[in-house]
PDB file of C-alpha atoms and ligand atoms in Angstrom:
ATOM      1  CA  MET I  30      49.274 -38.415-117.467  1.00 44.00           C
ATOM      2  CA  PRO I  31      49.367 -34.894-118.315  1.00 43.00           C
ATOM      3  CA  SER I  32      52.380 -33.742-120.258  1.00 46.00           C
ATOM      4  CA  GLY I  33      54.579 -31.686-119.839  1.00 44.00           C
ATOM      5  CA  PRO I  34      57.646 -29.065-121.415  1.00 41.00           C
ATOM      6  CA  GLY I  35      60.138 -30.086-123.324  1.00 40.00           C
ATOM      7  CA  GLY I  36      58.190 -33.206-124.896  1.00 44.00           C
ATOM      8  CA  TYR I  37      58.273 -35.075-120.929  1.00 42.00           C
ATOM      9  CA  TRP I  38      55.598 -36.220-119.261  1.00 41.00           C
ATOM     10  CA  LEU I  39      53.959 -36.172-115.347  1.00 43.00           C
ATOM     11  CA  CYS I  40      54.359 -39.280-113.771  1.00 45.00           C
ATOM     12  CA  LYS I  41      51.765 -39.220-111.455  1.00 45.00           C
ATOM     13  CA  PRO I  42      52.547 -42.298-109.290  1.00 48.00           C
ATOM     14  CA  CYS I  43      55.993 -41.310-108.534  1.00 47.00           C
ATOM     15  CA  ASP I  44      55.378 -37.025-109.398  1.00 50.00           C
ATOM     16  CA  GLY I  45      58.008 -36.914-111.473  1.00 49.00           C
ATOM     17  CA  VAL I  46      58.648 -36.814-115.351  1.00 53.00           C
ATOM     18  CA  MET I  47      59.306 -39.206-117.651  1.00 60.00           C
ATOM     19  CA  SER I  48      60.641 -38.244-121.463  1.00 70.00           C
ATOM     20  CA  VAL I  49      57.936 -39.829-124.087  1.00 68.00           C
ATOM     21  CA  ALA I  50      61.015 -42.309-124.880  1.00 69.00           C
ATOM     22  CA  GLY I  51      61.296 -44.145-121.482  1.00 69.00           C
ATOM     23  CA  LEU I  52      57.129 -44.303-121.375  1.00 67.00           C
ATOM     24  CA  ALA I  53      56.664 -45.960-124.972  1.00 70.00           C
ATOM     25  CA  ASP I  54      59.275 -47.908-123.971  1.00 73.00           C
ATOM     26  CA  ARG I  55      57.253 -49.504-120.891  1.00 69.00           C
ATOM     27  CA  MET I  56      55.444 -49.206-122.530  1.00 71.00           C
ATOM     28  CA  ILE I  57      56.413 -51.801-125.129  1.00 74.00           C
ATOM     29  CA  THR I  58      57.984 -53.641-122.432  1.00 75.00           C
ATOM     30  CA  GLU I  59      54.539 -54.456-120.212  1.00 72.00           C
ATOM     31  CA  PHE I  60      52.767 -55.276-123.473  1.00 71.00           C
ATOM     32  CA  ASP I  61      54.942 -57.646-124.547  1.00 73.00           C
ATOM     33  CA  ARG I  62      55.139 -59.259-120.968  1.00 72.00           C
ATOM     34  CA  ALA I  63      50.960 -58.956-121.666  1.00 76.00           C
ATOM     35  CA  LEU I  64      51.790 -61.241-125.074  1.00 71.00           C
ATOM     36  CA  ARG I  65      53.409 -63.326-124.075  1.00 70.00           C
ATOM     37  CA  THR I  66      51.586 -63.943-121.044  1.00 73.00           C
ATOM     38  CA  VAL I  67      48.865 -64.813-123.177  1.00 73.00           C
ATOM     39  CA  ALA I  68      49.627 -65.493-125.834  1.00 72.00           C
ATOM     40  CA  ALA I  69      53.071 -67.912-125.840  1.00 65.00           C
ATOM     41  CA  PRO I  70      53.206 -69.635-122.337  1.00 59.00           C
ATOM     42  CA  PRO I  71      55.637 -71.087-121.490  1.00 60.00           C
ATOM     43  CA  ARG I  72      55.841 -74.606-120.984  1.00 61.00           C
ATOM     44  CA  VAL I  73      57.157 -76.111-118.349  1.00 62.00           C
ATOM     45  CA  PRO I  74      57.155 -79.707-117.054  1.00 59.00           C
ATOM     46  CA  PHE I  75      55.729 -80.514-113.387  1.00 61.00           C
ATOM     47  CA  GLY I  76      59.048 -82.576-113.131  1.00 60.00           C
ATOM     48  CA  ALA I  77      60.193 -85.720-114.289  1.00 41.00           C
ATOM     49  CA  PRO I  78      58.614 -88.055-111.600  1.00 40.00           C
ATOM     50  CA  LEU I  79      55.966 -86.930-111.801  1.00 53.00           C
ATOM     51  CA  GLN I  80      54.818 -86.538-115.510  1.00 55.00           C
ATOM     52  CA  SER I  81      55.391 -89.868-116.309  1.00 42.00           C
ATOM     53  CA  VAL I  82      51.535 -90.487-113.889  1.00 50.00           C
ATOM     54  CA  ALA I  83      49.644 -91.609-116.513  1.00 48.00           C
ATOM     55  CA  PRO I  84      46.254 -90.058-115.911  1.00 60.00           C
ATOM     56  CA  GLU I  85      43.917 -93.357-115.598  1.00 78.00           C
ATOM     57  CA  LEU I  86      40.864 -90.940-115.868  1.00 86.00           C
ATOM     58  CA  THR I  87      37.182 -91.124-117.586  1.00 88.00           C
ATOM     59  CA  GLU I  88      36.287 -88.490-120.037  1.00 89.00           C
ATOM     60  CA  LYS I  89      34.169 -86.881-117.876  1.00 91.00           C
ATOM     61  CA  GLU I  90      36.682 -86.734-114.720  1.00 92.00           C
ATOM     62  CA  ARG I  91      38.936 -85.236-117.517  1.00 91.00           C
ATOM     63  CA  ALA I  92      36.649 -82.526-118.466  1.00 92.00           C
ATOM     64  CA  HIS I  93      36.435 -81.887-114.941  1.00 95.00           C
ATOM     65  CA  SER I  94      39.978 -81.963-114.763  1.00 94.00           C
ATOM     66  CA  ALA I  95      40.389 -79.658-117.635  1.00 94.00           C
ATOM     67  CA  ALA I  96      38.158 -76.726-116.380  1.00 96.00           C
ATOM     68  CA  LEU I  97      39.119 -76.322-112.877  1.00 96.00           C
ATOM     69  CA  MET I  98      43.249 -76.626-114.125  1.00 94.00           C
ATOM     70  CA  ARG I  99      41.907 -73.603-116.723  1.00 95.00           C
ATOM     71  CA  VAL I 100      40.634 -71.459-113.433  1.00 96.00           C
ATOM     72  CA  ASN I 101      43.687 -72.127-112.204  1.00 96.00           C
ATOM     73  CA  HIS I 102      45.240 -71.141-115.150  1.00 95.00           C
ATOM     74  CA  VAL I 103      43.443 -68.488-115.719  1.00 95.00           C
ATOM     75  CA  GLY I 104      44.380 -67.134-111.956  1.00 94.00           C
ATOM     76  CA  GLU I 105      48.104 -67.386-112.699  1.00 94.00           C
ATOM     77  CA  VAL I 106      47.116 -65.056-115.839  1.00 94.00           C
ATOM     78  CA  CYS I 107      45.829 -62.353-113.413  1.00 93.00           C
ATOM     79  CA  ALA I 108      48.720 -63.382-110.626  1.00 92.00           C
ATOM     80  CA  GLN I 109      51.112 -62.001-113.863  1.00 92.00           C
ATOM     81  CA  ALA I 110      49.525 -58.329-114.570  1.00 92.00           C
ATOM     82  CA  LEU I 111      48.930 -57.508-111.084  1.00 91.00           C
ATOM     83  CA  TYR I 112      52.495 -58.135-110.001  1.00 91.00           C
ATOM     84  CA  ARG I 113      53.223 -56.300-113.013  1.00 91.00           C
ATOM     85  CA  ALA I 114      50.722 -53.379-112.438  1.00 92.00           C
ATOM     86  CA  GLN I 115      52.102 -52.948-109.119  1.00 91.00           C
ATOM     87  CA  ALA I 116      55.874 -53.250-110.023  1.00 89.00           C
ATOM     88  CA  ALA I 117      55.252 -50.557-112.564  1.00 89.00           C
ATOM     89  CA  MET I 118      54.081 -47.861-110.710  1.00 88.00           C
ATOM     90  CA  THR I 119      55.527 -47.803-107.271  1.00 86.00           C
ATOM     91  CA  THR I 120      58.742 -45.756-107.136  1.00 84.00           C
ATOM     92  CA  ASN I 121      60.181 -48.080-104.428  1.00 87.00           C
ATOM     93  CA  PRO I 122      63.278 -50.243-105.845  1.00 89.00           C
ATOM     94  CA  ASP I 123      63.132 -52.917-103.348  1.00 88.00           C
ATOM     95  CA  LEU I 124      58.926 -53.073-104.222  1.00 88.00           C
ATOM     96  CA  VAL I 125      59.489 -53.190-107.613  1.00 89.00           C
ATOM     97  CA  ARG I 126      62.204 -55.684-106.807  1.00 88.00           C
ATOM     98  CA  ARG I 127      60.100 -57.899-104.477  1.00 88.00           C
ATOM     99  CA  PHE I 128      57.265 -57.499-107.416  1.00 87.00           C
ATOM    100  CA  GLU I 129      59.301 -58.843-110.202  1.00 87.00           C
ATOM    101  CA  ALA I 130      61.202 -61.453-108.815  1.00 86.00           C
ATOM    102  CA  ALA I 131      57.102 -62.447-107.135  1.00 86.00           C
ATOM    103  CA  ALA I 132      55.591 -62.419-110.878  1.00 85.00           C
ATOM    104  CA  ALA I 133      59.355 -64.743-111.842  1.00 85.00           C
ATOM    105  CA  GLU I 134      57.978 -67.394-109.674  1.00 84.00           C
ATOM    106  CA  GLU I 135      54.380 -67.638-110.544  1.00 88.00           C
ATOM    107  CA  THR I 136      55.464 -67.923-114.388  1.00 88.00           C
ATOM    108  CA  GLU I 137      56.259 -71.914-113.014  1.00 87.00           C
ATOM    109  CA  HIS I 138      52.781 -71.110-112.223  1.00 90.00           C
ATOM    110  CA  LEU I 139      52.411 -70.434-114.875  1.00 91.00           C
ATOM    111  CA  GLY I 140      53.738 -72.228-117.332  1.00 89.00           C
ATOM    112  CA  TRP I 141      52.590 -75.966-114.967  1.00 89.00           C
ATOM    113  CA  THR I 142      48.858 -75.609-115.851  1.00 91.00           C
ATOM    114  CA  SER I 143      49.454 -74.086-119.018  1.00 90.00           C
ATOM    115  CA  GLU I 144      50.935 -78.351-119.239  1.00 88.00           C
ATOM    116  CA  ARG I 145      48.409 -79.840-117.836  1.00 90.00           C
ATOM    117  CA  VAL I 146      45.696 -77.965-119.851  1.00 91.00           C
ATOM    118  CA  ALA I 147      47.374 -79.340-122.315  1.00 88.00           C
ATOM    119  CA  GLN I 148      47.737 -82.999-121.131  1.00 88.00           C
ATOM    120  CA  LEU I 149      43.724 -83.533-120.150  1.00 89.00           C
ATOM    121  CA  ARG I 150      43.839 -82.097-123.900  1.00 89.00           C
ATOM    122  CA  SER I 151      41.597 -78.479-123.631  1.00 92.00           C
ATOM    123  CA  HIS I 152      42.553 -74.709-123.862  1.00 92.00           C
ATOM    124  CA  THR I 153      43.593 -72.650-122.108  1.00 93.00           C
ATOM    125  CA  SER I 154      41.124 -69.285-121.153  1.00 93.00           C
ATOM    126  CA  LEU I 155      39.838 -67.915-124.219  1.00 92.00           C
ATOM    127  CA  LEU I 156      39.622 -64.730-122.449  1.00 93.00           C
ATOM    128  CA  ASN I 157      42.907 -64.601-120.369  1.00 94.00           C
ATOM    129  CA  PRO I 158      43.405 -61.195-122.529  1.00 93.00           C
ATOM    130  CA  LEU I 159      40.463 -59.516-120.833  1.00 93.00           C
ATOM    131  CA  TRP I 160      41.759 -60.948-117.613  1.00 92.00           C
ATOM    132  CA  TYR I 161      45.085 -59.586-117.844  1.00 93.00           C
ATOM    133  CA  ALA I 162      43.890 -56.665-118.081  1.00 93.00           C
ATOM    134  CA  GLY I 163      40.905 -56.274-116.173  1.00 92.00           C
ATOM    135  CA  ALA I 164      44.037 -57.644-113.697  1.00 91.00           C
ATOM    136  CA  TYR I 165      46.991 -54.956-114.991  1.00 93.00           C
ATOM    137  CA  VAL I 166      43.465 -51.788-113.858  1.00 92.00           C
ATOM    138  CA  LEU I 167      43.521 -53.545-110.525  1.00 90.00           C
ATOM    139  CA  GLY I 168      47.045 -53.875-109.884  1.00 91.00           C
ATOM    140  CA  VAL I 169      47.014 -50.471-110.918  1.00 92.00           C
ATOM    141  CA  ALA I 170      44.567 -49.092-108.555  1.00 90.00           C
ATOM    142  CA  ALA I 171      46.622 -50.917-105.157  1.00 89.00           C
ATOM    143  CA  ALA I 172      49.785 -49.584-106.335  1.00 88.00           C
ATOM    144  CA  ARG I 173      48.122 -45.376-106.580  1.00 89.00           C
ATOM    145  CA  ALA I 174      46.347 -46.813-103.032  1.00 89.00           C
ATOM    146  CA  GLY I 175      50.078 -46.850-102.167  1.00 89.00           C
ATOM    147  CA  ASP I 176      52.699 -49.341-100.587  1.00 89.00           C
ATOM    148  CA  ALA I 177      51.496 -50.662 -98.219  1.00 91.00           C
ATOM    149  CA  LEU I 178      48.181 -50.951 -98.988  1.00 93.00           C
ATOM    150  CA  SER I 179      49.545 -52.353-102.450  1.00 90.00           C
ATOM    151  CA  LEU I 180      51.156 -55.168-100.332  1.00 92.00           C
ATOM    152  CA  GLY I 181      48.056 -56.126 -98.261  1.00 93.00           C
ATOM    153  CA  PHE I 182      46.268 -56.113-102.230  1.00 90.00           C
ATOM    154  CA  VAL I 183      49.284 -59.220-102.457  1.00 91.00           C
ATOM    155  CA  VAL I 184      48.105 -60.128 -99.390  1.00 93.00           C
ATOM    156  CA  GLU I 185      44.424 -60.931 -99.437  1.00 93.00           C
ATOM    157  CA  THR I 186      43.873 -61.848-103.287  1.00 93.00           C
ATOM    158  CA  GLU I 187      47.006 -64.188-102.131  1.00 92.00           C
ATOM    159  CA  ARG I 188      45.929 -65.379 -99.112  1.00 92.00           C
ATOM    160  CA  GLN I 189      42.440 -65.443-101.179  1.00 93.00           C
ATOM    161  CA  VAL I 190      43.719 -68.162-104.156  1.00 93.00           C
ATOM    162  CA  GLU I 191      45.592 -70.639-100.997  1.00 93.00           C
ATOM    163  CA  GLN I 192      41.224 -71.584-100.148  1.00 93.00           C
ATOM    164  CA  HIS I 193      40.836 -71.686-104.150  1.00 94.00           C
ATOM    165  CA  LEU I 194      43.058 -74.159-105.051  1.00 95.00           C
ATOM    166  CA  GLN I 195      42.509 -75.447-101.237  1.00 94.00           C
ATOM    167  CA  GLY I 196      39.279 -76.224-102.612  1.00 94.00           C
ATOM    168  CA  HIS I 197      39.907 -77.597-105.764  1.00 94.00           C
ATOM    169  CA  LEU I 198      42.174 -80.443-104.083  1.00 94.00           C
ATOM    170  CA  ASP I 199      38.752 -81.670-101.841  1.00 92.00           C
ATOM    171  CA  ALA I 200      36.878 -80.965-106.523  1.00 95.00           C
ATOM    172  CA  LEU I 201      39.540 -82.609-108.738  1.00 95.00           C
ATOM    173  CA  PRO I 202      39.419 -86.458-108.966  1.00 93.00           C
ATOM    174  CA  ALA I 203      41.649 -88.900-106.740  1.00 91.00           C
ATOM    175  CA  ALA I 204      42.672 -90.782-109.944  1.00 90.00           C
ATOM    176  CA  ASP I 205      44.498 -87.363-111.155  1.00 91.00           C
ATOM    177  CA  GLN I 206      47.065 -87.071-108.996  1.00 89.00           C
ATOM    178  CA  VAL I 207      48.569 -84.859-111.256  1.00 89.00           C
ATOM    179  CA  SER I 208      46.917 -82.034-111.239  1.00 92.00           C
ATOM    180  CA  ARG I 209      46.333 -82.343-107.390  1.00 92.00           C
ATOM    181  CA  ALA I 210      50.106 -82.560-106.924  1.00 91.00           C
ATOM    182  CA  LEU I 211      50.721 -79.349-109.297  1.00 91.00           C
ATOM    183  CA  VAL I 212      47.385 -77.273-106.812  1.00 94.00           C
ATOM    184  CA  ALA I 213      49.282 -78.245-103.389  1.00 93.00           C
ATOM    185  CA  ARG I 214      52.324 -77.274-104.888  1.00 91.00           C
ATOM    186  CA  MET I 215      51.556 -73.873-105.927  1.00 92.00           C
ATOM    187  CA  ARG I 216      49.152 -73.335-102.028  1.00 93.00           C
ATOM    188  CA  ASP I 217      52.159 -73.313-100.382  1.00 91.00           C
ATOM    189  CA  ASP I 218      53.715 -71.282-103.178  1.00 90.00           C
ATOM    190  CA  GLU I 219      51.084 -69.024-103.101  1.00 92.00           C
ATOM    191  CA  ALA I 220      51.112 -68.418 -98.604  1.00 92.00           C
ATOM    192  CA  ARG I 221      54.808 -68.071 -98.845  1.00 92.00           C
ATOM    193  CA  HIS I 222      54.085 -65.223-101.346  1.00 90.00           C
ATOM    194  CA  GLY I 223      51.112 -63.055 -99.129  1.00 91.00           C
ATOM    195  CA  ARG I 224      53.138 -63.656 -95.490  1.00 92.00           C
ATOM    196  CA  GLU I 225      56.360 -62.373 -97.923  1.00 89.00           C
ATOM    197  CA  ALA I 226      53.959 -59.607 -98.248  1.00 88.00           C
ATOM    198  CA  LYS I 227      53.081 -58.668 -95.010  1.00 91.00           C
ATOM    199  CA  ALA I 228      56.092 -59.322 -93.620  1.00 89.00           C
ATOM    200  CA  ALA I 229      57.413 -56.737 -95.909  1.00 86.00           C
ATOM    201  CA  GLY I 230      54.510 -53.749 -93.839  1.00 87.00           C
ATOM    202  CA  ALA I 231      50.917 -54.872 -95.856  1.00 90.00           C
ATOM    203  CA  ALA I 232      48.270 -52.614 -94.238  1.00 89.00           C
ATOM    204  CA  THR I 233      44.897 -54.951 -94.336  1.00 89.00           C
ATOM    205  CA  LEU I 234      42.411 -54.496 -96.548  1.00 89.00           C
ATOM    206  CA  PRO I 235      38.922 -52.159 -95.567  1.00 86.00           C
ATOM    207  CA  ALA I 236      36.779 -55.199 -95.927  1.00 89.00           C
ATOM    208  CA  PRO I 237      34.697 -53.629 -98.355  1.00 91.00           C
ATOM    209  CA  VAL I 238      37.392 -54.286-101.119  1.00 90.00           C
ATOM    210  CA  ARG I 239      37.961 -58.108 -99.176  1.00 89.00           C
ATOM    211  CA  PHE I 240      34.358 -58.380-100.059  1.00 90.00           C
ATOM    212  CA  ALA I 241      34.302 -56.231-103.534  1.00 91.00           C
ATOM    213  CA  MET I 242      37.894 -59.160-104.567  1.00 87.00           C
ATOM    214  CA  ARG I 243      36.032 -62.133-103.350  1.00 88.00           C
ATOM    215  CA  LEU I 244      33.107 -61.007-106.210  1.00 90.00           C
ATOM    216  CA  ALA I 245      35.610 -60.556-108.707  1.00 89.00           C
ATOM    217  CA  ALA I 246      37.426 -64.604-107.611  1.00 88.00           C
ATOM    218  CA  LYS I 247      33.901 -65.769-108.380  1.00 91.00           C
ATOM    219  CA  VAL I 248      32.358 -64.803-111.721  1.00 90.00           C
ATOM    220  CA  MET I 249      36.180 -65.307-112.839  1.00 89.00           C
ATOM    221  CA  THR I 250      36.497 -68.270-111.417  1.00 88.00           C
ATOM    222  CA  THR I 251      32.834 -69.249-112.803  1.00 91.00           C
ATOM    223  CA  THR I 252      33.046 -68.347-116.280  1.00 93.00           C
ATOM    224  CA  ALA I 253      36.786 -69.449-116.784  1.00 89.00           C
ATOM    225  CA  TYR I 254      35.073 -72.973-115.626  1.00 93.00           C
ATOM    226  CA  TRP I 255      33.833 -72.651-119.573  1.00 93.00           C
ATOM    227  CA  ILE I 256      35.164 -70.382-121.389  1.00 93.00           C
TER     228      ILE I 256
HETATM  229 FE1  FE2 G 318      50.658 -68.470-108.043  1.00 82.27          FE
HETATM  230 FE1  FE2 G 319      51.218 -65.860-106.066  1.00 82.27          FE
END
């Protein structure tokens, strides 16, 4: 952001000015949110009835389930970054509320997947800070394209995530009822997020952008399975 007179900074996305203190305050808030997401995700039990289901998994099934749930946790880390960036960069108060509400709802998914990975005696992705930073940059880029395309980005992201989660329902071991229930619930939530963004006035993204998003998601999901 270029410097303006009197210690103010020109805020490009909103074509207005923001005080240095305001900018610093926003940066601290965003950094705090990033840290909470990647370093101390909330541990949210999925629910007492399902929690009590003891998975009878072989070692191979456990490792596979844990890797798939690690991938899903990374997806939720990225969802936090995308929504936070899009909320920070729009000047439309309605959209700010929408994105912040969506981020808050995704926090539940973040907690469920984090908890499930721990239950499966594994770890979340070591590259989470990188995933968060990359997704945040993507969110900023989407927001700078304008509100309609920013919403279109949400629609496309949620559509791809919904398809991805459907694929995980096929890939998860049949015995892992807890992970399967989690993923099914998340798939339904993501579909609703997409519908809501569409109803809010989303524009359709150009095909090359949709393809690039699919490619980026493939890199992320393949890497996060292992690391
Ligand atoms: Fe989610
Ligand atoms: Fe979502």
